[in-house]
XYZ file of C-alpha atoms in Angstrom:
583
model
C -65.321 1.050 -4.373
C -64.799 4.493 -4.618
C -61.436 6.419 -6.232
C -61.628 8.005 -2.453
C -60.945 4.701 -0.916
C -58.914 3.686 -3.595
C -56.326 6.446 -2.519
C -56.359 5.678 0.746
C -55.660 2.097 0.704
C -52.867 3.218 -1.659
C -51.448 5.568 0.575
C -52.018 3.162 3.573
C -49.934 0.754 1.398
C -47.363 3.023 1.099
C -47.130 4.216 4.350
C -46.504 0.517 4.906
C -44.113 0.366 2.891
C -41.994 3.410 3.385
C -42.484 2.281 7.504
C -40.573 -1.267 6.394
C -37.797 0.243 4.659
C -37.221 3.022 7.396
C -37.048 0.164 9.907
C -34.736 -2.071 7.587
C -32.363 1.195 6.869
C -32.334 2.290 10.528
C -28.660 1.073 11.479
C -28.530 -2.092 13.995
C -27.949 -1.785 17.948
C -24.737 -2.012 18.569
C -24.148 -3.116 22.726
C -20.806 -2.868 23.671
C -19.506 -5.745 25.373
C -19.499 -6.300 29.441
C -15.113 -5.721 29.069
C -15.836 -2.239 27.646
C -18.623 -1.253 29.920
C -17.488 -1.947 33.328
C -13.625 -3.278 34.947
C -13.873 -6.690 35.987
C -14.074 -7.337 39.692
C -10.316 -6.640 41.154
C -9.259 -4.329 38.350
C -8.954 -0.915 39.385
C -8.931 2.298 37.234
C -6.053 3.896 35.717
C -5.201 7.904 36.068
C -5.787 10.141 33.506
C -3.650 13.353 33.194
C -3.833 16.560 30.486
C -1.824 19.162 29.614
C -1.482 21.772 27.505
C 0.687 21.395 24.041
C 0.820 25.025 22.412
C 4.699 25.298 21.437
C 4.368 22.783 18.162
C 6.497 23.371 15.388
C 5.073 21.176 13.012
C 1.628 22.645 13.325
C 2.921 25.960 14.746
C 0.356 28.280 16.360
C -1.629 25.584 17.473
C -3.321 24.756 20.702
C -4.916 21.879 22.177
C -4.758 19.818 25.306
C -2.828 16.329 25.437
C -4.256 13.629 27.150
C -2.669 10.344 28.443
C -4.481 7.627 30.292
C -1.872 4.961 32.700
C -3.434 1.842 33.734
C -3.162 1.095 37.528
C -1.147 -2.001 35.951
C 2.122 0.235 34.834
C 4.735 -0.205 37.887
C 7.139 3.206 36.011
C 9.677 1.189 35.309
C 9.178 -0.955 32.456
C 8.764 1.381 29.621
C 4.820 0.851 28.377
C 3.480 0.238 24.678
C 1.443 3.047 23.112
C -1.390 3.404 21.914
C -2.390 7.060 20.146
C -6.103 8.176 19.585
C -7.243 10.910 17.766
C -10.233 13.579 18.891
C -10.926 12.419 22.480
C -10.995 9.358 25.261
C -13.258 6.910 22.710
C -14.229 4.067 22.297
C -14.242 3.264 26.127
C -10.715 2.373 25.515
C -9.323 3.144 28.601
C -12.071 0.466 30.539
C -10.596 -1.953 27.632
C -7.314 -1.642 28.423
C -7.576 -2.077 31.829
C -9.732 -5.100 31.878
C -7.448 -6.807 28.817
C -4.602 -5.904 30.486
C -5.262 -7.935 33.409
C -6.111 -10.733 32.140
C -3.213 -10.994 29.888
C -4.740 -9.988 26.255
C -2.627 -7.134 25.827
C 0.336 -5.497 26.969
C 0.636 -2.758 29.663
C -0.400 -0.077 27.080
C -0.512 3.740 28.270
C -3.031 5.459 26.027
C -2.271 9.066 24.186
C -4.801 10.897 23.399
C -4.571 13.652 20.424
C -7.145 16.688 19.751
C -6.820 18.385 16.802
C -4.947 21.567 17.360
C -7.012 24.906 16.361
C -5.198 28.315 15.774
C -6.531 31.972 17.303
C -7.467 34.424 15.081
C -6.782 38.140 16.354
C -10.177 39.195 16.256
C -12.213 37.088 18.979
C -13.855 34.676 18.595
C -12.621 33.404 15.099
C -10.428 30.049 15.042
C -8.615 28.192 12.642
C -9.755 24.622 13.124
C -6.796 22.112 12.360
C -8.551 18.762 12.447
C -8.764 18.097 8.772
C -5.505 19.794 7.622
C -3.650 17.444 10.348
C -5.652 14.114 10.027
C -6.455 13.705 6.678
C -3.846 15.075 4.945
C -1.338 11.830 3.988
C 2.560 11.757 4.033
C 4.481 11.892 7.268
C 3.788 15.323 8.455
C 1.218 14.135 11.245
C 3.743 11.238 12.296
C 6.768 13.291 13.400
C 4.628 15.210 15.344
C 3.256 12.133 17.001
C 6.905 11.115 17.438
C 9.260 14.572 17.912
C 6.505 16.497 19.892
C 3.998 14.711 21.397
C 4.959 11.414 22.659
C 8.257 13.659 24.179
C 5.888 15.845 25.770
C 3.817 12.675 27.201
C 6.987 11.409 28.990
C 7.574 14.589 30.922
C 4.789 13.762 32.867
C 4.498 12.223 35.918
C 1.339 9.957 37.773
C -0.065 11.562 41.121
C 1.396 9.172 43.191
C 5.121 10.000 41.058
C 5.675 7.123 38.632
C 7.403 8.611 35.421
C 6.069 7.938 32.706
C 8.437 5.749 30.378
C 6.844 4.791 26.757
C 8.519 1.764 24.270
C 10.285 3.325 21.696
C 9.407 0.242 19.382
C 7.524 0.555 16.437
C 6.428 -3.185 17.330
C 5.114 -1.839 20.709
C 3.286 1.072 19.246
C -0.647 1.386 18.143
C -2.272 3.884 16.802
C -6.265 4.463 16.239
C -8.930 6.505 15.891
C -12.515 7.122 14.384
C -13.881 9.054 10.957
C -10.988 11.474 10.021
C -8.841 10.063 13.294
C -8.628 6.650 11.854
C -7.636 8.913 8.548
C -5.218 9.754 10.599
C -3.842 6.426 12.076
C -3.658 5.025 9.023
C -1.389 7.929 7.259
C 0.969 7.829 10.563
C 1.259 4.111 10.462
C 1.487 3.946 5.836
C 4.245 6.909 6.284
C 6.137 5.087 9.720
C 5.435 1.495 9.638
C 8.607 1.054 11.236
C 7.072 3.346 14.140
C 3.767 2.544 14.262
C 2.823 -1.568 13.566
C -0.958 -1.602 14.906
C -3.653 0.712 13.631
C -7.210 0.835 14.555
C -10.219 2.227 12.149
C -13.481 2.724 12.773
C -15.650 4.560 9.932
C -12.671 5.679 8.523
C -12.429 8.433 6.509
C -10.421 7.265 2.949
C -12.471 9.807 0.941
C -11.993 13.210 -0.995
C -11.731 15.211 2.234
C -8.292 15.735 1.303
C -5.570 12.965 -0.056
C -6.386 9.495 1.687
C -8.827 8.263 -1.218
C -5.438 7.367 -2.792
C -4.795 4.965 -0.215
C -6.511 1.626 -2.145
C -4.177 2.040 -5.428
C -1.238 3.037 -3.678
C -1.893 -0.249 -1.089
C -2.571 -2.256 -4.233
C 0.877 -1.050 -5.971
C 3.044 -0.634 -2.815
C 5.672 -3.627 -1.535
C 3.681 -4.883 2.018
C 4.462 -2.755 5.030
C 4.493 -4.718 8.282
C 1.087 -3.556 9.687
C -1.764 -5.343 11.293
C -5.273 -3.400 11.142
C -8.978 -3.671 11.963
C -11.089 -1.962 10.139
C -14.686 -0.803 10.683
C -17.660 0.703 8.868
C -21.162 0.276 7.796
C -23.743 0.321 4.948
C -25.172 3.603 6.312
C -21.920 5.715 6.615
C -21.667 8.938 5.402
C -22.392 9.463 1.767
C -21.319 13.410 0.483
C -19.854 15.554 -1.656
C -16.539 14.632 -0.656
C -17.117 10.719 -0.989
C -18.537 7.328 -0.059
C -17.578 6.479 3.175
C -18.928 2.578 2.862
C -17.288 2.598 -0.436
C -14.576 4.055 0.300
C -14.069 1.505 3.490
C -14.524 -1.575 1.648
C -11.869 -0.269 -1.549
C -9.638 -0.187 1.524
C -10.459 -3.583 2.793
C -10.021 -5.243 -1.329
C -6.512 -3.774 -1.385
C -5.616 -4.958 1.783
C -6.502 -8.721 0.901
C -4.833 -8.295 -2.489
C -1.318 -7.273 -0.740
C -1.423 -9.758 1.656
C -1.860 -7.086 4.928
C -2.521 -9.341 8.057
C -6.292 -7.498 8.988
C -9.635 -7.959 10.264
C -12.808 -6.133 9.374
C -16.272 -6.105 10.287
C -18.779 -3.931 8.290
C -22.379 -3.575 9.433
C -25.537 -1.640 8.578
C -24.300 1.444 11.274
C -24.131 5.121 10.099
C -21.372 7.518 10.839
C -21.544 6.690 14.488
C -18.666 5.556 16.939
C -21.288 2.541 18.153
C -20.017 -0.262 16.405
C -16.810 0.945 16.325
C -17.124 0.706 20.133
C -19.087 -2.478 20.270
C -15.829 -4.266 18.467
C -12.814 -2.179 20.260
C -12.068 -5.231 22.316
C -12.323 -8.077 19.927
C -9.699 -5.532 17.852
C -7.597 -5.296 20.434
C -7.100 -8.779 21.012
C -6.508 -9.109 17.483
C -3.948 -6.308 16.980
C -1.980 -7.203 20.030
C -2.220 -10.909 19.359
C 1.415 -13.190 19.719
C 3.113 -9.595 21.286
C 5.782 -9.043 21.415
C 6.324 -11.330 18.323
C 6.759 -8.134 15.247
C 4.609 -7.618 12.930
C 5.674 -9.138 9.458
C 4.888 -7.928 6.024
C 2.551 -9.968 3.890
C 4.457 -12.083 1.160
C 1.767 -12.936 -1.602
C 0.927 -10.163 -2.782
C -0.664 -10.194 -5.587
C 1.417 -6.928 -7.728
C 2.217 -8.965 -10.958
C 5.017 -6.093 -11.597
C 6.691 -7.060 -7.603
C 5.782 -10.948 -8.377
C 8.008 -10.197 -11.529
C 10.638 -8.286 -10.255
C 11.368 -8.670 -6.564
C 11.750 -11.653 -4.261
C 9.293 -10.770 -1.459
C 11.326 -12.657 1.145
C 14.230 -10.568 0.772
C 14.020 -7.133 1.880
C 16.394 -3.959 1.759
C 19.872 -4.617 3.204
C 22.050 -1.317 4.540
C 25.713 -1.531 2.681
C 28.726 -0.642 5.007
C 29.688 3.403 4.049
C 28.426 6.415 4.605
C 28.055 8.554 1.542
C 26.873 12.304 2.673
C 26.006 14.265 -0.469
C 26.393 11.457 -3.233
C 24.608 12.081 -6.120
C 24.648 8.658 -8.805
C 25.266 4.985 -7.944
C 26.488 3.013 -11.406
C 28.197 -0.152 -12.173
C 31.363 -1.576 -13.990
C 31.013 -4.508 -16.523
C 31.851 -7.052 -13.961
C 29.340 -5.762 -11.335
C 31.387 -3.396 -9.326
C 29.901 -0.098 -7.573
C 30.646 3.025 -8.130
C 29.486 6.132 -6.057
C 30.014 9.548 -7.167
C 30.238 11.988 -4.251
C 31.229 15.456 -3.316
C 34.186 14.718 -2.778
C 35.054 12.164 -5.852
C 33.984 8.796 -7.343
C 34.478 5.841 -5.112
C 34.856 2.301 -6.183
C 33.214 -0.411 -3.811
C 32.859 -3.900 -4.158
C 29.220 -5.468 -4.749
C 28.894 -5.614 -1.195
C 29.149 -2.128 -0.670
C 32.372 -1.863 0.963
C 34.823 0.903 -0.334
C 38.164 0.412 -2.835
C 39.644 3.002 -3.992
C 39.255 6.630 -5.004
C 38.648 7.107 -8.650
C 39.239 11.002 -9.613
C 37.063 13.359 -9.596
C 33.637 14.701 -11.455
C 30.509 11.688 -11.601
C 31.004 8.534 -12.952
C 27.992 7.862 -15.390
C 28.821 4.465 -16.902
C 30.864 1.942 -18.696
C 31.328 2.379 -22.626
C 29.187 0.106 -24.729
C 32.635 -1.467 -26.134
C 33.962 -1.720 -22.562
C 37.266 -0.310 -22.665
C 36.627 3.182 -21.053
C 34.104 4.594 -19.225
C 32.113 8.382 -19.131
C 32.741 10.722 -16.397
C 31.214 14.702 -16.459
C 32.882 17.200 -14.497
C 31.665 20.531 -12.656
C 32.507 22.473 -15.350
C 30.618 20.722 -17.721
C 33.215 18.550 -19.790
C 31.687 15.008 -20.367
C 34.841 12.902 -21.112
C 35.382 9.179 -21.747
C 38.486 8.450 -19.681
C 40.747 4.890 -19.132
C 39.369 2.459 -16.698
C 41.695 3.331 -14.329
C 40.039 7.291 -13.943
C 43.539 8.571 -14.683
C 43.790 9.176 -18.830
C 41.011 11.342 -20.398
C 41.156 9.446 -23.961
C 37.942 12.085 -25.360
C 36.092 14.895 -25.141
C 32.303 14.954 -26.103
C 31.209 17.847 -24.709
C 32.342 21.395 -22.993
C 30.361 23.845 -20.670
C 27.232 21.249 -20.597
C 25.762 21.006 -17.170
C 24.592 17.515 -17.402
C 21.262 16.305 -15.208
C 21.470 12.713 -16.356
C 23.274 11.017 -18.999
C 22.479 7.502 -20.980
C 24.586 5.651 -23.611
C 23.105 3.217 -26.318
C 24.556 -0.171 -27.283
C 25.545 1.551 -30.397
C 27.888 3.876 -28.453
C 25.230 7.196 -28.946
C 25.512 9.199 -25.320
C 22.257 11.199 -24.690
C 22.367 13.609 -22.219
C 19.710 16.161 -20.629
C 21.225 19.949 -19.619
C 19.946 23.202 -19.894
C 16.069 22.162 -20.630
C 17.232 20.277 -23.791
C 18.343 16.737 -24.760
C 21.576 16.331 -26.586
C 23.470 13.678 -28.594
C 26.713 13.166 -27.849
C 28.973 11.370 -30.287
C 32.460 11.168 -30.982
C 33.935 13.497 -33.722
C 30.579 15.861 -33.328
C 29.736 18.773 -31.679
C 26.494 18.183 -29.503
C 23.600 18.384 -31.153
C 20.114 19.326 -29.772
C 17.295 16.269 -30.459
C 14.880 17.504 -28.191
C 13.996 20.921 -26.740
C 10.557 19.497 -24.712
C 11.519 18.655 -21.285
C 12.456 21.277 -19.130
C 14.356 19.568 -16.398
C 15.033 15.917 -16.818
C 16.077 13.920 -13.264
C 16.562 10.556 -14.704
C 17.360 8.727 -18.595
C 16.945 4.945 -19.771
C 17.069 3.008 -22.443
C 14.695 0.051 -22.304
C 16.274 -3.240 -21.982
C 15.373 -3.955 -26.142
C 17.389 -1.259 -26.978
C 14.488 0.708 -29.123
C 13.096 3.654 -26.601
C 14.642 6.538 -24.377
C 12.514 7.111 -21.416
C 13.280 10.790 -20.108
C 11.422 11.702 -16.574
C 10.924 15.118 -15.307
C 12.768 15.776 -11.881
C 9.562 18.219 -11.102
C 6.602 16.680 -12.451
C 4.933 13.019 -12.253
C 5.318 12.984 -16.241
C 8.025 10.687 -18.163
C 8.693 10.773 -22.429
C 9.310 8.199 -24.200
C 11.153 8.481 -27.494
C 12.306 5.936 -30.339
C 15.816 6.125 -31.067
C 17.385 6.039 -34.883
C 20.115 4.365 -36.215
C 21.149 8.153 -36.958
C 20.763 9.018 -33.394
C 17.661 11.529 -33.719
C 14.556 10.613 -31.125
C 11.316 9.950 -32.732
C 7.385 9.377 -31.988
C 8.103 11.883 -28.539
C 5.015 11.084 -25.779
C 4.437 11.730 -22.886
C 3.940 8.117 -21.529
C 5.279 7.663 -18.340
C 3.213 8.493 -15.210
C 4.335 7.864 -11.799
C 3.133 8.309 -7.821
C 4.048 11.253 -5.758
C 4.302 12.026 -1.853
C 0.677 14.002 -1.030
C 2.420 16.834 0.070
C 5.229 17.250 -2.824
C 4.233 19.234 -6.153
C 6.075 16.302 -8.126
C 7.385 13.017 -7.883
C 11.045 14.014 -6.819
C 12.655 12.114 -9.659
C 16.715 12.210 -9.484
C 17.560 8.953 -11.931
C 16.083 6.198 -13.685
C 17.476 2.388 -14.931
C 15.922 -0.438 -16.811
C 16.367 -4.174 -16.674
C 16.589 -6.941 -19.787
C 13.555 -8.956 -19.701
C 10.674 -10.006 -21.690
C 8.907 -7.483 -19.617
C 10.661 -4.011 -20.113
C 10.639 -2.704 -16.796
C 11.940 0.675 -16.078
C 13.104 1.751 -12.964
C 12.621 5.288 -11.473
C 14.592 6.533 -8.072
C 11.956 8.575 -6.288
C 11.014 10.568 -2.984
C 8.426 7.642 -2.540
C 11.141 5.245 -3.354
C 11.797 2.678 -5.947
C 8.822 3.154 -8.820
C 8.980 0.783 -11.395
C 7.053 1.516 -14.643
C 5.337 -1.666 -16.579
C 6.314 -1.282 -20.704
C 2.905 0.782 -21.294
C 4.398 3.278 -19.009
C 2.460 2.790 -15.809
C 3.901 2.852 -12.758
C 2.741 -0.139 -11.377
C 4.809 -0.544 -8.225
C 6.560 1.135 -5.328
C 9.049 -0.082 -3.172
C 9.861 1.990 -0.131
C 14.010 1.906 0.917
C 13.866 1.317 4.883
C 12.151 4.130 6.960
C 11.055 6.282 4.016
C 14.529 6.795 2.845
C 13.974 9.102 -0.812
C 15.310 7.418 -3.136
C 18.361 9.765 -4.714
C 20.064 7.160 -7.535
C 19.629 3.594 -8.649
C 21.489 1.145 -10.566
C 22.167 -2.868 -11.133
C 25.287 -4.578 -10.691
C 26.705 -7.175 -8.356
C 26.959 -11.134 -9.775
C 24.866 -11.592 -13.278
C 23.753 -7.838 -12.798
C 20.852 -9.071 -10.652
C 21.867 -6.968 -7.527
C 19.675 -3.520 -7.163
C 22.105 -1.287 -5.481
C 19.924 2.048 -4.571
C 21.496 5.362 -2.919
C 19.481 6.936 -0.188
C 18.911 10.588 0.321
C 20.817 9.677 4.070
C 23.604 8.948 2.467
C 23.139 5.257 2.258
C 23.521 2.308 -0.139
C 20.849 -0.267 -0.165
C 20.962 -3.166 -1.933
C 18.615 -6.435 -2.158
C 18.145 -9.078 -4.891
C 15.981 -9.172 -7.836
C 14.765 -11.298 -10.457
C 15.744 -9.978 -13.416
C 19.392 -8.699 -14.550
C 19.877 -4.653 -15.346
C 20.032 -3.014 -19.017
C 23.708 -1.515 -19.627
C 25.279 -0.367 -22.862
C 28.239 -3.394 -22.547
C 24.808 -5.596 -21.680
C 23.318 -7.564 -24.769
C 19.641 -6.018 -25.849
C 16.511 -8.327 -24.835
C 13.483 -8.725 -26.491
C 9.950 -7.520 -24.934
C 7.294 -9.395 -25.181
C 4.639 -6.483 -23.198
C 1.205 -6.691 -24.692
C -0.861 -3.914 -24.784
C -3.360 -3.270 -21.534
C-alpha cells in the first residue's frame, strides 16, 4: 500500500468523521404544533392594531411602533389579561391564543407587543438603537414603562368594529415574554414587579454579560421567593461569545430556580440561537403558565437559603402596620418591645402592632440605655443626649455640634457614633473622641449579637467594616468584611441602618434599596428580602413580644412588620454566643 493511499483513506476517514459530528451538532427540527400553525375549525382570527409611541419619558427620544393583538373572543367589556412580548408578533402567539382560548386553556388574553425604541441622530441616517439598553439592563426601569406608558397607551385604542380596549390591572392576570434579550427583558420586568407581572415566558434567554442579568442565578439563589411561574427555553447550541454562554447561562438560571422553590418548567434541546423551539413549545407553556387561573400565583416555600431557613418563617410574609409616616428616618424599640418612629415632625411611640401612642419630643430616638433607665435621643443641632423615659428631662449630654448618621451603644454603656466621615466614642464624663477616621459616610452601625464586633456600612458603597471593640472603648483589627447586593442601576447599595439579632449564628441585618440584606457572621450577604412592591428599605429594628418581631420602615412611609426566628441584639439585651464556623 502506498503512503498515497494511505492519505487518502485517512482523509476519507476523516471526512467521515467530521460529516458525523456536523450531523450530530446540527440542532434538531423543531415542528411547531397543529394549535400554533393553523386556528381550529370555528375559531376565527383576532385584529391586530399599531400605533406609534414617540412621547416616552422613561426612554425619552425614542420611537417605535406599539402593537396589540385582540382575539375575536374579547366581548370589550370584561377587562382582558395581558400578555407583553418583546421585538415583534413571535412565536405564532397570536394563532395560540386564539385556538387556547377557545377551548378553555387560557384566559381571554389581549397580546402587547413591544419593539425596542431607537433614537434619531441629527445627521441622517445614524440611530441610536435602544434594544439592549432597555431589555437587558435589570432593575425596574423597563417595568414602569410597561406599566405608566405603554399598557396606558394600549387602552386608548379602540377595535375596528369599536370595542375599547379594557386590560386587567392584576398582576395575577398579567404575562410577560419574549425571546434572546426580550425574555432578558420579561424576566427583569417580572424579578423587579412580581406583584405586576406573575407569568413570564423565556425562550433562549439572554442571562449573560450583555449588560447586568448574569446576576440573576445568585441573586435568585439568595432572594426570599417571588410569586412567579416561568418556562424557560434554550439549547446546547445557543450562542456562545464574548459576552457569555447562553446554554450556560440558561441552565445557572434553571439550578437557582429549583433551589428557591420557583414553580417552573423548562425544556432544553440541542437548538441554536433560533426562535424554533421556542416556538415549537409556546403552547405547552402557555398551558402551563396559565394553569388553575385565576387561582394567584404563590411563592415557593422550601427554599433552600440556609440564612432565610434560619431566620425567617417562609409562611409568613410582610404585614403593612396602621400609620403613615412621610419622611421618617429610624424605627427602634423600648425594652419591653414598644416602637418608636422618629419623624420630621418628632418621635412617635406605637404599640408592637404599629398603631400610634403618644408624641415623644423632638430630635431621633436612637435607643434604650444598656442599664435601662433612660434612653439616647440626637437633635438637629447635633446634641446627642440621654434623656428620662418619658422624653421630657435631658439627664446628659455626650456630645455638641455632631451631626450624627447612625449611632450604636454597647452592653457596657460605650455609644459609637458615625458623623462627619469619622467614628466617635461617646462616653459619659468625656469629650468625644475620634476611633476611626476610615469610613467616609456610614448609613448604618451594629454590634453583633456576642457583643465583640462593630459592623459599620457605607451609605454609598456595597462595602461594610468590621471592628473589635476594647474594654477601653478603642476599635481594633478594622476590615473591610462586609459585602452586600445592590440595585443594577444604583452606584451603591443605598444603605440607611443596620441591626443584629442574638443567636448562635450572628446575623446582621442591613436596611437597603433592595430591601432587607442580611449578612451571615463571615460577612456575606447571604440573603435578601424584598418589603412589598419594592419598597427601599429606609430603617430596621426588632421589638414586639420576646424581641422576635422585625419592624422595618419603608421609603413610602410605611411600617412593615413580620415574624422571625430569632430575637434582636439591644444594649438592655443579654450578649449570645456565636457558634459561625469559618466558610
Amino acid at each position: 500500500m502506498t503512503s498515497k493511499t494511505v492519505v487518502n483513506r485517512y482523509l476519507s476517514t476523516l471526512a467521515l468523521f467530521i460529516a458525523c459530528l456536523s450531523v450530530q451538532g446540527q440542532p434538531a427540527d423543531f415542528p411547531p404544533p397543529p394549535e400554533s400553525t393553523e386556528r381550529a375549525p370555528g375559531v376565527v382570527a383576532g385584529e391586530s392594531i399599531d400605533f406609534e409611541l414617540n412621547d416616552s419619558e422613561v426612554f425619552p427620544g425614542t420611537q417605535r411602533m406599539i402593537g396589540v393583538y385582540v382575539p375575536r373572543a374579547y366581548d370589550g367589556q370584561t377587562p382582558a389579561c395581558v400578555a407583553v412580548f418583546q421585538d415583534k408578533l413571535q412565536f405564532n402567539f397570536d394563532t395560540v391564543f386564539d385556538n387556547l382560548i377557545s377551548t378553555g386553556e387560557m384566559p381571554v388574553t389581549i397580546g402587547v407587543i413591544v419593539p425596542p425604541g431607537k433614537i434619531p441622530g441629527t445627521i441622517e441616517p445614524g440611530w441610536r438603537h435602544n434594544r439592549t439598553f432597555e431589555y437587558d439592563s435589570p432593575g425596574d426601569r423597563y417595568a414602569t414603562f410597561i406599566l405608566e406608558e405603554v399598557l396606558p397607551a394600549v387602552e386608548k385604542q379602540t377595535t375596528s368594529d369599536g370595542r375599547p380596549i379594557r386590560l386587567s390591572s392584576s398582576g395575577n392576570d398579567r404575562m410577560i415574554g419574549g425571546g434572546s434579550s426580550g425574555a432578558a427583558a420579561a424576566f427583569n420586568a417580572a424579578w423587579a414587579r412580581p406583584e405586576e407581572f406573575s407569568r413570564v415566558f423565556s425562550a433562549i434567554g439572554s442571562y449573560t454579560g450583555l449588560r447586568g442579568s448574569y446576576a440573576y442565578p445568585t441573586l435568585i439563589h439568595k432572594t426570599e421567593p417571588k410569586p412567579l411561574r416561568l418556562f424557560l427555553q434554550s439549547g446546547t447550541n445557543d450562542m456562545w461569545t464574548a459576552f457569555g454562554d447562553w446554554w450556560s447561562a440558561n441552565n445557572a438560571m434553571v439550578r437557582a430556580l429549583a433551589f428557591a422553590d420557583y414553580d417552573f418548567e423548562y425544556e432544553f434541546g440541542e437548538g441554536k440561537h433560533s426562535p424554533s423551539h421556542g416556538t415549537a413549545l409556546f403552547p405547552r407553556a402557555m398551558r402551563y403558565l396559565w394553569k388553575d387561573w385565576p387561582q394567584p400565583v404563590q411563592p415557593g416555600m422550601k427554599s433552600r437559603n440556609h440564612l432565610l431557613k434560619q431566620t425567617l418563617w417562609p409562611n409568613v410574609r410582610w404585614t403593612q402596620l396602621p400609620g403613615d409616616f412621610p419622611g421618617a428616618t429610624l424605627v427602634r424599640a423600648d425594652e419591653v418591645g414598644n416602637i418608636f418612629v422618629s419623624t420630621p415632625q418628632g418621635i412617635v411611640r406605637c404599640d408592637e402592632n404599629g398603631k400610634s401612642l403618644a408624641k415623644m419630643g423632638d430630635g431621633v430616638f436612637r435607643t434604650v440605655d444598656s442599664d435601662k433607665t433612660s434612653w439616647l435621643r440626637t437633635q438637629g443641632d447635633g446634641t446627642v443626649e440621654r434623656v428620662s423615659p418619658d422624653g421630657k428631662t435631658v439627664r446628659e449630654i455626650l456630645a455638641r455640634d455632631l451631626p450624627v448618621q447612625a449611632l450604636v451603644e454597647s452592653r457596657s454603656g460605650d455609644v459609637y457614633a458615625a458623623a462627619s466621615g469619622k467614628l466617635w466614642l461617646l462616653r459619659a464624663g468625656h469629650e468625644p473622641q475620634v476611633v476611626d477616621e476610615g469610613p467616609v459616610n456610614i448609613g448604618g452601625l451594629a454590634i453583633t449579637g456576642d457583643g465583640n464586633w462593630l459592623a459599620a456600612f457605607e451609605a454609598d458603597t456595597t462595602r461594610g467594616f468590621s471592628y473589635a471593640l476594647q474594654p477601653d472603648g478603642k476599635l481594633e483589627y478594622k476590615q473591610t468584611f462586609y459585602v452586600l447586593h445592590k440595585a443594577d442601576a444604583d452606584d451603591s447599595a443605598e444603605v440607611r441602618d443596620a441591626a443584629a439579632e442574638t443567636s448562635k449564628f450572628g446575623y446582621v441585618y442591613v436596611a437597603t434599596d433592595l430591601g432587607v440584606q442580611i449578612c451571615d457572621a463571615n460577612g456575606r450577604s447571604g440573603a435578601i428580602v424584598p418589603l412589598p412592591d419594592g419598597v427601599a428599605a429606609v430603617s430596621l429594628c426588632f421589638g414586639g413580644r420576646d424581641f422576635k418581631t422585625l419592624y422595618v420602615l419603608g421609603v413610602d412611609g410605611h411600617l412593615y412588620s413580620r415574624p422571625a426566628k430569632n430575637s434582636g441584639a439591644a444594649p438592655f439585651r443579654p450578649a449570645v454566643k456565636i457558634e459561625a464556623r469559618a466558610g
